[in-house]
XYZ file of C-alpha atoms in Angstrom:
548
model
C -35.702 -108.800 -39.441
C -38.301 -106.159 -39.926
C -38.820 -103.495 -37.386
C -41.878 -105.025 -35.833
C -40.427 -108.362 -35.710
C -37.496 -106.851 -34.104
C -39.585 -105.289 -31.339
C -41.676 -108.420 -30.482
C -38.862 -110.589 -30.175
C -38.139 -109.996 -26.386
C -41.659 -110.480 -25.934
C -41.695 -113.623 -27.664
C -38.638 -115.135 -26.320
C -40.120 -114.280 -22.758
C -43.533 -116.129 -23.677
C -41.603 -119.465 -25.175
C -39.413 -119.249 -21.605
C -42.508 -119.544 -20.149
C -43.911 -122.680 -21.523
C -40.874 -124.348 -23.395
C -40.824 -128.248 -22.773
C -37.833 -128.188 -20.550
C -38.402 -125.445 -18.000
C -35.266 -126.427 -16.209
C -33.430 -125.408 -19.193
C -34.783 -121.900 -19.674
C -31.900 -120.372 -18.675
C -30.596 -120.620 -21.998
C -33.317 -118.948 -23.744
C -33.275 -115.948 -21.186
C -29.695 -115.202 -21.924
C -30.722 -112.762 -24.517
C -31.654 -110.275 -21.633
C -28.149 -110.756 -20.111
C -26.617 -107.338 -19.163
C -23.200 -108.414 -20.172
C -23.100 -110.470 -23.089
C -20.698 -113.475 -22.966
C -16.999 -112.586 -23.489
C -15.400 -115.803 -23.373
C -15.619 -117.283 -26.789
C -14.625 -114.083 -29.011
C -11.103 -114.074 -27.061
C -9.904 -117.220 -27.506
C -10.909 -117.247 -31.389
C -8.728 -114.130 -31.481
C -5.652 -115.062 -29.648
C -5.835 -119.118 -31.127
C -2.583 -119.647 -33.078
C -2.940 -120.019 -36.855
C -2.886 -123.311 -38.341
C 0.159 -124.668 -39.681
C 0.664 -127.075 -42.730
C 0.507 -130.744 -41.549
C 3.729 -132.131 -40.939
C 5.640 -135.030 -40.174
C 3.216 -137.680 -38.638
C 5.106 -138.656 -35.635
C 4.001 -135.101 -34.478
C 0.604 -136.663 -33.960
C 1.649 -139.117 -31.529
C 0.841 -137.020 -28.336
C -2.552 -136.904 -29.476
C -2.833 -140.508 -29.897
C -1.411 -141.367 -26.565
C -4.071 -139.277 -25.126
C -6.679 -140.992 -27.451
C -5.335 -144.480 -25.957
C -6.010 -142.808 -22.303
C -9.125 -144.240 -20.558
C -11.951 -141.792 -21.064
C -12.600 -139.875 -17.919
C -16.302 -140.769 -16.690
C -18.779 -138.239 -17.587
C -20.786 -136.449 -14.912
C -24.189 -137.774 -14.241
C -27.407 -135.886 -13.449
C -29.051 -136.148 -10.268
C -31.944 -138.614 -12.319
C -29.170 -141.006 -13.541
C -27.590 -141.370 -10.011
C -29.494 -144.601 -8.321
C -29.047 -143.476 -5.205
C -31.230 -140.290 -6.080
C -35.056 -141.128 -5.878
C -37.727 -139.806 -8.640
C -38.753 -137.644 -5.799
C -35.726 -136.111 -5.243
C -35.212 -135.299 -9.214
C -38.685 -133.798 -9.337
C -38.242 -131.756 -6.294
C -35.198 -130.336 -7.537
C -36.118 -129.979 -11.126
C -39.219 -127.502 -9.419
C -36.836 -125.811 -7.400
C -34.788 -124.740 -10.387
C -37.773 -123.983 -12.487
C -38.903 -121.874 -9.295
C -35.688 -120.012 -9.712
C -36.425 -119.841 -13.258
C -39.512 -117.925 -12.657
C -37.828 -115.753 -10.115
C -35.167 -114.644 -12.711
C -38.155 -113.997 -15.226
C -40.233 -111.765 -13.325
C -37.064 -109.782 -12.446
C -36.094 -109.472 -15.857
C -39.710 -108.483 -16.896
C -39.409 -105.556 -14.416
C -36.060 -104.292 -15.805
C -36.984 -104.848 -19.381
C -40.575 -103.198 -18.765
C -38.087 -100.086 -17.342
C -35.779 -100.169 -20.589
C -38.456 -99.943 -22.949
C -40.816 -97.206 -21.163
C -39.975 -94.548 -23.468
C -38.856 -96.082 -26.706
C -41.827 -98.632 -26.716
C -44.725 -98.008 -24.461
C -47.007 -100.406 -25.204
C -44.671 -103.995 -24.844
C -43.448 -101.684 -21.574
C -47.277 -101.848 -20.533
C -47.845 -105.539 -21.718
C -44.526 -106.620 -19.642
C -46.036 -104.491 -16.746
C -49.498 -106.246 -16.900
C -47.689 -109.735 -17.294
C -45.543 -109.112 -14.247
C -48.442 -108.041 -12.117
C -50.533 -110.557 -12.903
C -47.754 -113.307 -12.041
C -47.155 -111.217 -8.993
C -51.329 -111.404 -8.093
C -51.694 -114.856 -8.788
C -48.658 -115.705 -6.388
C -47.087 -117.934 -9.063
C -43.763 -118.080 -7.604
C -45.063 -118.728 -4.273
C -47.186 -121.460 -5.638
C -44.223 -123.129 -7.191
C -42.493 -123.154 -3.836
C -45.583 -124.943 -2.323
C -45.427 -127.320 -4.489
C -41.674 -127.985 -4.050
C -42.748 -128.322 -0.377
C -45.595 -130.954 -1.160
C -43.263 -133.250 -3.240
C -40.693 -133.036 -0.610
C -43.821 -134.494 1.502
C -44.499 -136.850 -0.623
C -48.169 -135.132 -1.152
C -48.314 -136.028 -4.744
C -52.085 -135.783 -5.338
C -52.215 -131.833 -4.052
C -48.794 -131.707 -5.975
C -50.149 -132.553 -9.298
C -53.099 -129.795 -8.509
C -50.502 -127.250 -7.527
C -48.940 -128.032 -10.892
C -52.082 -127.910 -13.197
C -53.055 -124.766 -11.634
C -49.749 -123.154 -12.420
C -49.187 -124.609 -16.036
C -53.055 -122.651 -16.329
C -51.624 -119.457 -15.062
C -48.241 -119.582 -17.052
C -50.205 -120.268 -20.460
C -52.363 -117.153 -19.652
C -48.948 -115.198 -18.948
C -48.035 -116.598 -22.403
C -50.983 -115.352 -24.292
C -50.750 -111.813 -22.448
C -47.046 -111.433 -23.257
C -48.166 -112.011 -27.392
C -51.944 -110.986 -26.789
C -52.414 -108.765 -30.020
C -55.368 -106.731 -28.062
C -53.257 -105.307 -25.753
C -55.956 -102.682 -25.338
C -58.416 -105.023 -24.660
C -56.158 -106.477 -21.972
C -55.355 -103.259 -20.379
C -59.092 -102.103 -19.960
C -60.052 -105.942 -18.466
C -57.615 -105.242 -15.741
C -58.804 -101.778 -15.470
C -62.410 -103.258 -14.707
C -60.981 -105.552 -12.217
C -59.379 -102.420 -10.266
C -62.832 -100.731 -10.393
C -64.918 -103.551 -9.017
C -61.997 -104.586 -6.199
C -62.120 -100.818 -5.375
C -65.943 -100.714 -5.451
C -66.316 -103.918 -3.372
C -63.790 -102.445 -0.782
C -65.793 -99.183 -0.840
C -69.145 -100.973 -0.221
C -67.852 -102.559 2.765
C -66.846 -99.111 4.214
C -70.505 -97.800 3.396
C -72.206 -100.549 5.161
C -69.716 -99.778 8.127
C -70.672 -96.167 8.112
C -74.516 -96.824 7.901
C -74.058 -98.987 10.918
C -72.392 -96.569 13.051
C -74.897 -93.833 11.761
C -77.209 -95.920 13.111
C -75.943 -96.450 16.315
C -75.603 -92.561 16.992
C -79.056 -91.734 16.347
C -80.355 -94.352 18.721
C -77.545 -93.615 21.770
C -79.007 -90.690 23.005
C -82.547 -92.037 23.360
C -80.813 -95.845 24.697
C -78.748 -93.848 27.104
C -75.704 -95.642 25.912
C -72.770 -96.296 28.484
C -69.281 -94.605 27.897
C -68.059 -97.965 27.017
C -70.271 -97.818 24.382
C -69.141 -94.840 22.942
C -65.410 -95.956 23.273
C -66.068 -98.952 21.315
C -67.678 -97.382 18.259
C -65.445 -94.566 18.172
C -62.766 -97.058 17.797
C -64.764 -98.669 14.883
C -65.343 -95.335 13.367
C -61.599 -95.252 13.658
C -61.151 -98.261 11.686
C -63.507 -97.238 9.301
C -61.969 -93.923 8.638
C -58.339 -95.301 8.246
C -60.317 -98.084 5.732
C -61.666 -95.030 3.667
C -58.067 -93.244 3.607
C -56.253 -96.638 2.543
C -58.663 -96.866 -0.327
C -58.210 -93.382 -1.447
C -54.492 -93.758 -1.353
C -54.949 -97.378 -3.395
C -57.481 -95.186 -5.816
C -55.046 -93.277 -7.539
C -54.097 -96.452 -9.498
C -57.372 -95.676 -11.333
C -56.313 -93.004 -13.408
C -58.737 -90.287 -14.070
C -61.902 -92.268 -12.619
C -60.017 -92.424 -9.384
C -59.704 -88.848 -9.075
C -63.272 -87.678 -8.148
C -63.403 -90.952 -6.068
C -60.008 -89.743 -4.143
C -61.666 -86.155 -3.498
C -64.981 -87.655 -2.140
C -63.207 -90.378 0.373
C -60.992 -87.494 1.534
C -63.694 -85.673 2.185
C -65.485 -88.699 4.005
C -62.781 -89.262 5.941
C -62.582 -85.691 7.251
C -66.065 -85.880 8.209
C -65.390 -89.458 10.029
C -62.833 -88.310 12.104
C -65.028 -84.911 13.330
C -67.606 -87.830 14.216
C -64.461 -89.963 16.485
C -64.120 -86.428 18.360
C -67.999 -86.146 18.764
C -68.236 -89.759 19.877
C -64.904 -89.095 22.459
C -67.160 -86.339 24.154
C -70.234 -88.769 24.173
C -71.903 -86.541 21.843
C -73.958 -89.060 19.769
C -76.280 -86.398 18.258
C -73.753 -83.992 16.455
C -71.567 -87.564 15.594
C -74.382 -88.755 13.703
C -74.494 -85.207 11.705
C -70.842 -85.838 10.706
C -71.584 -89.979 10.081
C -74.502 -88.595 7.812
C -72.370 -86.167 5.574
C -69.378 -89.151 5.548
C -71.864 -91.368 4.305
C -73.360 -88.764 1.811
C -69.410 -88.343 0.100
C -69.243 -92.090 0.074
C -72.437 -92.797 -1.799
C -71.232 -89.954 -4.400
C -68.021 -91.885 -4.798
C -69.780 -95.162 -5.080
C -71.967 -93.882 -7.867
C -69.784 -91.811 -9.648
C -67.387 -95.144 -9.781
C -70.235 -97.178 -10.718
C -71.345 -94.947 -13.730
C -67.482 -95.264 -15.103
C -67.372 -98.896 -14.633
C -70.658 -99.024 -16.384
C -69.372 -97.248 -19.391
C -66.095 -99.386 -19.373
C -68.208 -102.533 -18.956
C -70.113 -102.025 -22.480
C -67.054 -100.586 -24.141
C -65.382 -103.919 -23.542
C -68.634 -105.805 -24.384
C -68.928 -104.398 -27.772
C -65.547 -104.898 -28.575
C -65.790 -108.212 -27.316
C -68.859 -108.853 -29.400
C -66.940 -107.919 -32.521
C -63.773 -110.411 -31.804
C -66.621 -113.342 -30.675
C -68.383 -113.006 -34.217
C -65.186 -112.881 -35.959
C -63.573 -115.900 -33.943
C -66.923 -117.974 -34.352
C -66.713 -117.695 -38.153
C -62.815 -118.072 -38.106
C -63.288 -121.396 -35.902
C -66.588 -122.371 -38.564
C -64.034 -122.308 -41.535
C -61.327 -124.525 -39.252
C -64.095 -127.087 -38.027
C -65.826 -127.538 -41.928
C -62.058 -128.567 -42.961
C -61.916 -131.018 -40.032
C -65.125 -132.899 -40.781
C -64.085 -132.957 -44.558
C -60.865 -134.582 -44.040
C -62.571 -136.951 -41.577
C -65.072 -137.704 -44.241
C -62.311 -138.088 -46.740
C -60.251 -140.371 -44.825
C -62.999 -142.578 -43.445
C -62.826 -145.179 -46.303
C -59.313 -145.402 -45.885
C -59.904 -146.021 -41.789
C -62.276 -148.751 -42.869
C -59.869 -150.432 -45.108
C -57.438 -150.609 -42.156
C -55.135 -148.082 -43.512
C -52.248 -146.930 -40.641
C -51.555 -143.525 -42.830
C -55.230 -142.460 -42.800
C -55.866 -143.680 -39.221
C -52.663 -141.276 -38.307
C -54.138 -138.418 -40.416
C -57.435 -138.881 -38.593
C -55.966 -138.807 -35.166
C -53.446 -135.988 -36.201
C -57.010 -133.586 -36.426
C -57.565 -134.022 -32.669
C -54.957 -131.285 -31.475
C -56.871 -129.037 -33.907
C -60.371 -129.904 -32.314
C -58.722 -129.579 -28.929
C -57.647 -125.930 -29.824
C -60.734 -124.802 -30.810
C -62.330 -126.273 -27.794
C -59.679 -123.982 -25.745
C -60.433 -120.921 -28.078
C -64.375 -121.279 -27.308
C -63.567 -121.897 -23.567
C -61.478 -118.631 -23.693
C -64.070 -116.609 -24.957
C -66.309 -118.417 -22.423
C -64.448 -116.812 -19.608
C -64.362 -113.327 -21.386
C -68.283 -113.306 -21.273
C -68.346 -114.314 -17.740
C -66.006 -111.449 -16.335
C -67.851 -108.891 -18.441
C -71.364 -110.155 -17.552
C -72.330 -110.564 -21.222
C -75.407 -112.129 -21.951
C -77.274 -114.850 -19.584
C -77.505 -117.620 -22.086
C -74.161 -116.875 -24.294
C -71.610 -118.396 -21.345
C -73.556 -121.393 -21.499
C -74.102 -121.793 -24.962
C -70.031 -121.545 -25.354
C -69.510 -124.079 -22.496
C -71.905 -126.453 -24.608
C -69.904 -125.960 -27.770
C -66.347 -126.413 -26.132
C -67.795 -129.597 -24.530
C -69.085 -130.732 -28.058
C -65.522 -130.099 -29.469
C -63.641 -132.083 -26.815
C -65.602 -134.986 -27.117
C -65.051 -134.606 -31.235
C -61.380 -134.564 -30.283
C -61.485 -137.664 -28.049
C -62.880 -139.627 -30.838
C -60.239 -138.120 -33.916
C -57.403 -139.039 -31.215
C -58.927 -142.356 -31.308
C -58.947 -142.535 -34.801
C -62.801 -142.740 -35.100
C -63.838 -141.078 -38.504
C -67.713 -143.045 -38.344
C -70.484 -141.700 -38.874
C -71.198 -140.302 -35.054
C -67.985 -138.487 -35.572
C -68.997 -136.844 -38.596
C -72.319 -136.194 -37.394
C -70.840 -134.535 -34.313
C -68.712 -132.237 -36.252
C -71.761 -131.393 -38.413
C -73.513 -130.115 -35.467
C -70.629 -128.237 -34.248
C -70.845 -126.323 -37.690
C -74.336 -125.833 -37.093
C -74.045 -124.429 -33.451
C -71.305 -122.092 -34.294
C -73.444 -120.235 -36.716
C -76.637 -120.368 -35.084
C -74.819 -119.093 -32.342
C -72.936 -116.066 -34.043
C -76.566 -115.389 -35.626
C -78.169 -115.067 -32.274
C -74.981 -112.924 -30.824
C -75.936 -110.243 -33.534
C -78.744 -109.216 -31.957
C -77.357 -109.055 -28.784
C -76.493 -105.311 -27.520
C -73.377 -104.641 -25.189
C -75.055 -102.409 -22.964
C -75.785 -103.802 -19.756
C -79.560 -105.081 -19.171
C -82.358 -103.555 -17.049
C -82.841 -104.190 -13.550
C -85.159 -107.006 -12.914
C -88.668 -106.766 -12.556
C -88.029 -103.120 -15.008
C -90.964 -102.944 -17.367
C -89.685 -101.999 -21.023
C -88.828 -98.672 -21.798
C -91.089 -96.119 -24.127
C -88.492 -94.839 -26.231
C -88.909 -97.248 -29.529
C -85.125 -96.988 -29.925
C -84.426 -98.241 -26.562
C -87.289 -100.841 -26.475
C -86.353 -102.491 -30.114
C -82.875 -102.899 -28.316
C -84.006 -104.948 -25.192
C -86.149 -106.919 -27.318
C -83.833 -107.743 -29.631
C -81.592 -108.634 -26.273
C -84.657 -110.870 -25.481
C -84.695 -112.505 -28.967
C -81.064 -113.213 -28.762
C -81.224 -114.870 -25.540
C -84.208 -117.223 -26.206
C -82.466 -117.941 -29.424
C -79.719 -119.350 -27.644
C -81.532 -121.378 -24.980
C -83.520 -123.254 -27.688
C -80.424 -124.175 -29.515
C -79.311 -125.476 -25.805
C -82.468 -127.304 -25.371
C -82.521 -128.633 -28.983
C -79.061 -130.469 -28.495
C -80.124 -131.716 -25.102
C -83.229 -133.275 -26.598
C -81.092 -134.645 -29.374
C -78.364 -136.095 -26.881
C -81.466 -137.718 -24.851
C -83.480 -139.495 -27.495
C -79.852 -140.919 -28.559
C -78.769 -141.897 -25.261
C -82.310 -143.342 -24.522
C -82.223 -145.844 -28.014
C -78.980 -146.950 -26.516
C -80.468 -147.822 -23.135
C -80.877 -151.520 -22.607
C -83.670 -153.679 -21.322
C -81.782 -154.541 -17.811
C -82.462 -153.254 -14.752
C -79.020 -152.117 -13.958
C -77.698 -149.416 -16.184
C -73.890 -149.972 -17.524
C -71.349 -147.268 -16.210
C -70.880 -145.566 -19.603
C -74.502 -145.069 -20.054
C -74.815 -143.412 -16.418
C -72.367 -141.218 -17.223
C -74.330 -139.937 -20.135
C -77.144 -139.685 -18.340
C -75.463 -137.398 -15.716
C -74.138 -135.265 -18.338
C -77.368 -134.828 -19.465
C -78.815 -133.617 -16.288
C -76.102 -131.185 -16.063
C -76.736 -129.858 -19.171
C -80.727 -129.569 -18.196
C -79.964 -127.716 -15.118
C -77.536 -125.022 -16.918
C -80.304 -123.881 -19.163
C -82.901 -124.030 -16.464
C -80.598 -121.897 -14.761
C -80.104 -119.276 -17.853
C -83.629 -119.713 -18.246
C -84.584 -118.671 -14.818
C -82.148 -115.873 -14.753
C -83.714 -114.285 -18.123
C -87.496 -114.905 -16.661
C -86.323 -113.309 -13.042
C -84.878 -110.259 -15.349
C -88.145 -109.675 -17.031
C -91.100 -110.895 -14.591
C -89.237 -110.134 -11.579
C -89.901 -112.313 -8.442
C -88.246 -113.419 -5.004
C -85.218 -114.203 -6.378
C -84.626 -110.474 -7.318
C -85.687 -109.112 -4.017
C -82.328 -107.445 -2.369
C -80.954 -109.361 0.563
C -81.312 -107.260 3.819
C -78.382 -105.260 5.172
C -76.849 -106.699 8.102
C -76.794 -103.213 9.940
C -79.817 -101.681 10.951
C -81.653 -99.165 8.756
C -80.472 -95.549 9.895
C -83.753 -94.036 8.195
C -85.853 -93.819 5.329
C -83.885 -90.832 3.994
C -80.517 -92.600 3.678
C -79.374 -92.873 0.086
C -79.094 -96.457 -0.887
C -76.048 -97.822 -2.496
C -76.866 -99.457 -6.326
C -75.494 -103.050 -6.086
C -72.508 -103.381 -8.479
C -73.070 -104.668 -12.019
C -69.472 -103.218 -13.520
């Protein structure tokens, strides 16, 4: 075994442990991480007497007598006992799985600590996986599903189990991901967005406090009002202190934010003292100072998040282009096999039908890959029409997989497969023109710089190409559905389902085009929502909405 393979072995075993068909037997696979090796088999082997030559046959009598004894009844598992219901068996299995998950989290933590100095990349991978597991509350969800099973709430339990399987699949991909650097950057982006969201709430509250203090003297506020706002100011200061402590996890980007939050907290503390003295104007001065520090920290972190977002989009664009071409090659292979087996299937060949049905998992895997890319484009806010385009292609692949699973290599199936091939290439062609930078704010005119102007025009062209591709496919499907419409007044359920699907697709295209129109033309939808707090004054520095 080569050195890289040896390094990946612990992660591979962990990943297999997550999604092994028998999760209840996962402990056997996890034994590779046991702190103490098994010490039972070797000593027995060492102390065992040497085999002697076979002697007279009578010496074998005791063995024969033992053989004549009635065999002891085998131990039965819970499911084999007629007194144990299926619900009890499933509940026990779920409890066992939860125990395995607890053990897995503990072992991931211990292994990450052990590998921190020898293999920092794998240690980071394990820590990232453990963080995901705990943030998504996988273990708690397992316990909740066990409770639902015990209470015979099977519908809710099934939903919980489906969600857990999706999370475990993501955890498996995370442990085996080759693009660990991309995953780490994505996790950092999520942290930045969470921090920005908390910071914006603090800014809004500080604006509200500042507005009240500036009007308190004129309104001749009562002592109770001062006490109330002093407590509100204290809560906001505590929130700023907590965020300052949490911002340390952002690394270099969090250092500057921490400094601004500490200064803002100090100003807030002085404002509390002035409010305690019922001195509104001095309190307003300190609140304005705190607000400036908060806005400065927000702007700095927003720029860092935007830079990281652009970097992620650039990497994602290269990845999507490579995957689209790879998936196109696989799709061509699936289509060629479908066409080759179609005549034999028409002659009722069972072997050919099995070959066609065997293509369904490959097609379904392509649909999962496309859907995973779509989720990444949505998280990185990459393009307006790109997520919708990927969703439509994934839907086409899912439909093709259903037809192949049914052993149907007819002309409609082949036509659908050819369309998927064309859509993959067309989407790759449009994506090459899509810049990775964040688009301008809605209503902003095109830049005067020729290079920036060309970049924005390329963005618009790429988006319009994707929308045109989507609309063309919806139009083709509409014509096809209309041709199959019967003359009867009552629409069959299958046809009604197809029409509803077309309506949903058309709505998605309309939404994408509306967003694009608002970006380049502006409109009522682009106007910012009014701040729930009253405006402090015209000189207050506004907080830009978070794009990263």
